[in-house]
Amino acid sequence: MDDPTPIRAGTAAWWLARTENADDRPRRRRMLSLELIADAALSLLDTEGAEALTMRRLAQRLECSQAALYRHVTSRDELVVVAMDRAVGLGLRPPPEGLGWRESVEWQSHSFRDFLLAHPGLVVFMRGTERLSPTSLSGLEHSIAQFVGIGLTVREAYATASAFATFVVGSVQFNLGVDTADPEEQRMRRRLYEGLDPDRHPILTAHAEELSRVGSRDEFEFGLAALLDAIEARITG
Amino acid sequence: MDDPTPIRAGTAAWWLARTENADDRPRRRRMLSLELIADAALSLLDTEGAEALTMRRLAQRLECSQAALYRHVTSRDELVVVAMDRAVGLGLRPPPEGLGWRESVEWQSHSFRDFLLAHPGLVVFMRGTERLSPTSLSGLEHSIAQFVGIGLTVREAYATASAFATFVVGSVQFNLGVDTADPEEQRMRRRLYEGLDPDRHPILTAHAEELSRVGSRDEFEFGLAALLDAIEARITG
DNA sequence: ACCTGAACACCGTTCAAGT
DNA sequence: ACCTGAACACCGTTCAAGT
C-alpha cells in the first residue's frame, strides 16, 4: 500500500507531507526513533567520516538490524536529509546581542563555516535538500527579517539570505578535496607553480611562493566582505 | 614496488608527480588510454547520471574488463579527478572579444554555470581537487591577469579569481538536490510557507506566493553582482 | 607484456519467517 | 505488531592464471 510514486526526499512536497502528518504519526514508545537514528548518523559521520555512513554500520552502532532502520526511514537518502536537518540545528547559533547588522551577519557566517569545518563529514551531504526543514526555515525567517529591517525588499532579503547560505556552504564544499592550510600541501603547490612554463604562466611562476600560501580562508573572507559591501551599497544609496 | 604511502588524488603532490612524469610515461599504442577512459566517464555521467559512474559500467561501455581500467588509473577517486580536469577544459570558454572587465567576468561566470547546469552529473564530483590541473591553472593564470590588469594586487587577484570559481561551482552544488525552477516544486513550496505558524514565521507566511518563486537563479545573480560590485568599489576607491 | 575471470569484502534494499 | 536473518543485485579492488 505504499505510494506508487514515492516523493523524493528534500523536495517541498516531501517536507510538506512530513510537517502535515507530524501529529497523526504514531508516537508509541520505541527503542528506536527517527531522532535517535539521525543523531547516530551524525556521530558516525564525525567519528569515521563521510564514507562510513552506511546502513550496516549505523545498525551496528544502534545495535539493531539493518532492516529495522527502514521502519523509520524509507531510504538512505531520506536518512541523510533528516540528519542534515539536525545538523543545521546544531550549526545555527544566535549571534551575540548588540551587534550591528554587518557584524551580526559576519558573525553568523563565520560561526556556521566553523561548524562545517569542525564536522567535515557532514559537508558532502549538504546539497540544499535541508533548506525547507523546520530548523532551516526558522533560520531563514530570522535572516530575512534582519535584511528587511535594514531596508531591503522581502524578495531581495530572501535572495540575499540564500546567497549567504550558498556561499558559506559552497565555499567549504568546493574546498573539501584538498587542505590548503597544510604546510606540506603549500610546499608542493609552490613547486608546482614554479615548475610551470613561464611564458604561458608568467604570474603563477613569478609569484609562486606568495600564491602557494593563499588558501580557502582568503577566498572566503574576500567573498564574504564582497557580499556585505554589496548590501551596504544597496541600503546607503 | 608501489609507493607505500599512496599520494591522494588532487593534492599538489599528486598533480606535481603527474606533470613531472608526463614525458617519461610509456606512450605505446593501446586500445585504452587515460583520455579515453576519462571521456567515457564524462559521457556516462551525462547520459546516466552521477550514480552510474561505476568501474563496472565504465568497463562495459569501453568493452574491456574492470581490471583493465586499473592499468591506467590507480583508483576510482583518481579517475574522477582526471575526468573533472577534462570537464573543466570543456566548460571554460574564452569570452567574446571587446568586452569590458565586468562584462567579461560576468560572461565567464554565466558560461561556466550554464555548462554545469547542462551537465548536472558532473557537479557532485567538483570538490576542488581539479583546481591544480593544467587546464584549471591556465584558466587561473588568465583570470589573475585579468584582475591584475584592472589594478588588484597579485594576491587579491588570486583570492578574487578563486572566490568566483568557488561561488559559481558552490551555488550550483548547493542547489543540486532540488529544482527550484520546477512549477510543481514552487506550488508545494508555497503551500509549505502558507502552512507555517504566522506568529513564528510572519514574513514567510505573508509573502508565501512571492517567495515561493525565488530560486537558485536569483541567489546566483545577487551573489555575482555583489562580487562584481566589490571589485568595482576596490578599484575605483 | 598485457589482459581477464573470479574472487573478496563490502554496499542498499527487500521480504518471508519468526516471536 | 514488531523485528530479523538471509538473500538479491549491486559496489571497488585484487590477483592468480591465462595468452
mmCIF file of N, CA and C (backbone and C1' of nucleotides) in Angstrom, chain D residues 1-15:
data_model
loop_
_atom_site.group_PDB
_atom_site.id
_atom_site.type_symbol
_atom_site.label_atom_id
_atom_site.label_comp_id
_atom_site.label_asym_id
_atom_site.label_seq_id
_atom_site.Cartn_x
_atom_site.Cartn_y
_atom_site.Cartn_z
ATOM 1 P P DA D 1 -1.761 -5.552 14.068
ATOM 2 O "O5'" DA D 1 -0.405 -5.217 14.788
ATOM 3 C "C5'" DA D 1 -0.470 -4.477 15.998
ATOM 4 C "C4'" DA D 1 0.908 -4.367 16.584
ATOM 5 C "C3'" DA D 1 1.871 -3.483 15.792
ATOM 6 O "O3'" DA D 1 2.660 -2.768 16.731
ATOM 7 C "C1'" DA D 1 2.701 -5.707 15.872
ATOM 8 P P DC D 2 3.686 -1.645 16.202
ATOM 9 O "O5'" DC D 2 4.993 -2.512 16.017
ATOM 10 C "C5'" DC D 2 5.829 -2.693 17.162
ATOM 11 C "C4'" DC D 2 6.777 -3.828 16.912
ATOM 12 C "C3'" DC D 2 8.026 -3.438 16.126
ATOM 13 O "O3'" DC D 2 9.080 -3.271 17.064
ATOM 14 C "C1'" DC D 2 7.197 -5.617 15.574
ATOM 15 P P DC D 3 10.473 -2.694 16.566
ATOM 16 O "O5'" DC D 3 11.168 -4.013 16.055
ATOM 17 C "C5'" DC D 3 11.592 -4.967 17.025
ATOM 18 C "C4'" DC D 3 12.093 -6.195 16.317
ATOM 19 C "C3'" DC D 3 13.359 -5.967 15.500
ATOM 20 O "O3'" DC D 3 14.419 -6.671 16.137
ATOM 21 C "C1'" DC D 3 11.772 -7.314 14.342
ATOM 22 P P DT D 4 15.888 -6.518 15.605
ATOM 23 O "O5'" DT D 4 16.026 -7.807 14.693
ATOM 24 C "C5'" DT D 4 15.741 -9.082 15.248
ATOM 25 C "C4'" DT D 4 15.887 -10.130 14.165
ATOM 26 C "C3'" DT D 4 17.187 -10.016 13.358
ATOM 27 O "O3'" DT D 4 17.814 -11.272 13.363
ATOM 28 C "C1'" DT D 4 15.322 -10.145 11.911
ATOM 29 P P DG D 5 19.343 -11.426 13.336
ATOM 30 O "O5'" DG D 5 19.462 -12.666 12.338
ATOM 31 C "C5'" DG D 5 18.495 -13.718 12.437
ATOM 32 C "C4'" DG D 5 18.410 -14.498 11.151
ATOM 33 C "C3'" DG D 5 19.739 -14.705 10.424
ATOM 34 O "O3'" DG D 5 19.785 -16.047 9.962
ATOM 35 C "C1'" DG D 5 18.245 -13.436 9.025
ATOM 36 P P DA D 6 21.030 -16.586 9.156
ATOM 37 O "O5'" DA D 6 20.533 -16.410 7.653
ATOM 38 C "C5'" DA D 6 19.159 -16.649 7.343
ATOM 39 C "C4'" DA D 6 18.870 -16.273 5.901
ATOM 40 C "C3'" DA D 6 20.082 -16.386 4.968
ATOM 41 O "O3'" DA D 6 19.650 -16.956 3.751
ATOM 42 C "C1'" DA D 6 19.182 -14.223 4.806
ATOM 43 P P DA D 7 20.726 -17.454 2.671
ATOM 44 O "O5'" DA D 7 20.283 -16.624 1.390
ATOM 45 C "C5'" DA D 7 18.907 -16.666 1.009
ATOM 46 C "C4'" DA D 7 18.545 -15.396 0.270
ATOM 47 C "C3'" DA D 7 19.373 -15.137 -0.991
ATOM 48 O "O3'" DA D 7 18.549 -15.309 -2.129
ATOM 49 C "C1'" DA D 7 19.058 -13.144 0.303
ATOM 50 P P DC D 8 19.227 -15.378 -3.584
ATOM 51 O "O5'" DC D 8 19.075 -13.904 -4.151
ATOM 52 C "C5'" DC D 8 17.776 -13.290 -4.158
ATOM 53 C "C4'" DC D 8 17.905 -11.861 -4.653
ATOM 54 C "C3'" DC D 8 18.914 -11.710 -5.797
ATOM 55 O "O3'" DC D 8 18.312 -11.090 -6.914
ATOM 56 C "C1'" DC D 8 19.373 -10.159 -4.053
ATOM 57 P P DA D 9 19.021 -11.291 -8.382
ATOM 58 O "O5'" DA D 9 19.564 -9.830 -8.706
ATOM 59 C "C5'" DA D 9 18.767 -8.684 -8.386
ATOM 60 C "C4'" DA D 9 19.669 -7.497 -8.166
ATOM 61 C "C3'" DA D 9 20.789 -7.351 -9.215
ATOM 62 O "O3'" DA D 9 20.888 -5.989 -9.590
ATOM 63 C "C1'" DA D 9 21.707 -7.300 -7.083
ATOM 64 P P DC D 10 21.801 -5.526 -10.858
ATOM 65 O "O5'" DC D 10 23.308 -5.690 -10.339
ATOM 66 C "C5'" DC D 10 24.196 -4.612 -10.419
ATOM 67 C "C4'" DC D 10 24.317 -3.918 -9.069
ATOM 68 C "C3'" DC D 10 25.670 -3.265 -8.885
ATOM 69 O "O3'" DC D 10 25.644 -1.978 -9.466
ATOM 70 C "C1'" DC D 10 24.957 -4.393 -6.888
ATOM 71 P P DC D 11 26.896 -1.435 -10.319
ATOM 72 O "O5'" DC D 11 27.712 -0.680 -9.202
ATOM 73 C "C5'" DC D 11 28.780 -1.350 -8.607
ATOM 74 C "C4'" DC D 11 29.165 -0.670 -7.353
ATOM 75 C "C3'" DC D 11 30.671 -0.575 -7.230
ATOM 76 O "O3'" DC D 11 31.060 0.750 -7.490
ATOM 77 C "C1'" DC D 11 29.811 -1.907 -5.460
ATOM 78 P P DG D 12 32.298 1.032 -8.461
ATOM 79 O "O5'" DG D 12 33.517 0.780 -7.449
ATOM 80 C "C5'" DG D 12 33.687 1.630 -6.329
ATOM 81 C "C4'" DG D 12 34.868 1.153 -5.525
ATOM 82 C "C3'" DG D 12 36.187 1.166 -6.292
ATOM 83 O "O3'" DG D 12 37.220 1.580 -5.411
ATOM 84 C "C1'" DG D 12 35.670 -1.055 -5.631
ATOM 85 P P DT D 13 38.741 1.712 -5.955
ATOM 86 O "O5'" DT D 13 39.286 0.225 -5.763
ATOM 87 C "C5'" DT D 13 39.324 -0.319 -4.445
ATOM 88 C "C4'" DT D 13 39.931 -1.701 -4.493
ATOM 89 C "C3'" DT D 13 41.221 -1.816 -5.314
ATOM 90 O "O3'" DT D 13 42.248 -2.218 -4.410
ATOM 91 C "C1'" DT D 13 39.734 -3.612 -5.776
ATOM 92 P P DT D 14 43.753 -2.445 -4.936
ATOM 93 O "O5'" DT D 14 43.783 -4.034 -5.055
ATOM 94 C "C5'" DT D 14 43.343 -4.803 -3.949
ATOM 95 C "C4'" DT D 14 43.471 -6.292 -4.263
ATOM 96 C "C3'" DT D 14 44.799 -6.699 -4.905
ATOM 97 O "O3'" DT D 14 45.284 -7.820 -4.200
ATOM 98 C "C1'" DT D 14 42.989 -7.501 -6.198
ATOM 99 P P DC D 15 46.844 -8.188 -4.218
ATOM 100 O "O5'" DC D 15 46.831 -9.575 -5.007
ATOM 101 C "C5'" DC D 15 45.734 -10.488 -4.838
ATOM 102 C "C4'" DC D 15 45.780 -11.559 -5.913
ATOM 103 C "C3'" DC D 15 47.137 -11.676 -6.623
ATOM 104 O "O3'" DC D 15 47.362 -13.038 -6.951
ATOM 105 C "C1'" DC D 15 45.484 -11.259 -8.208
#
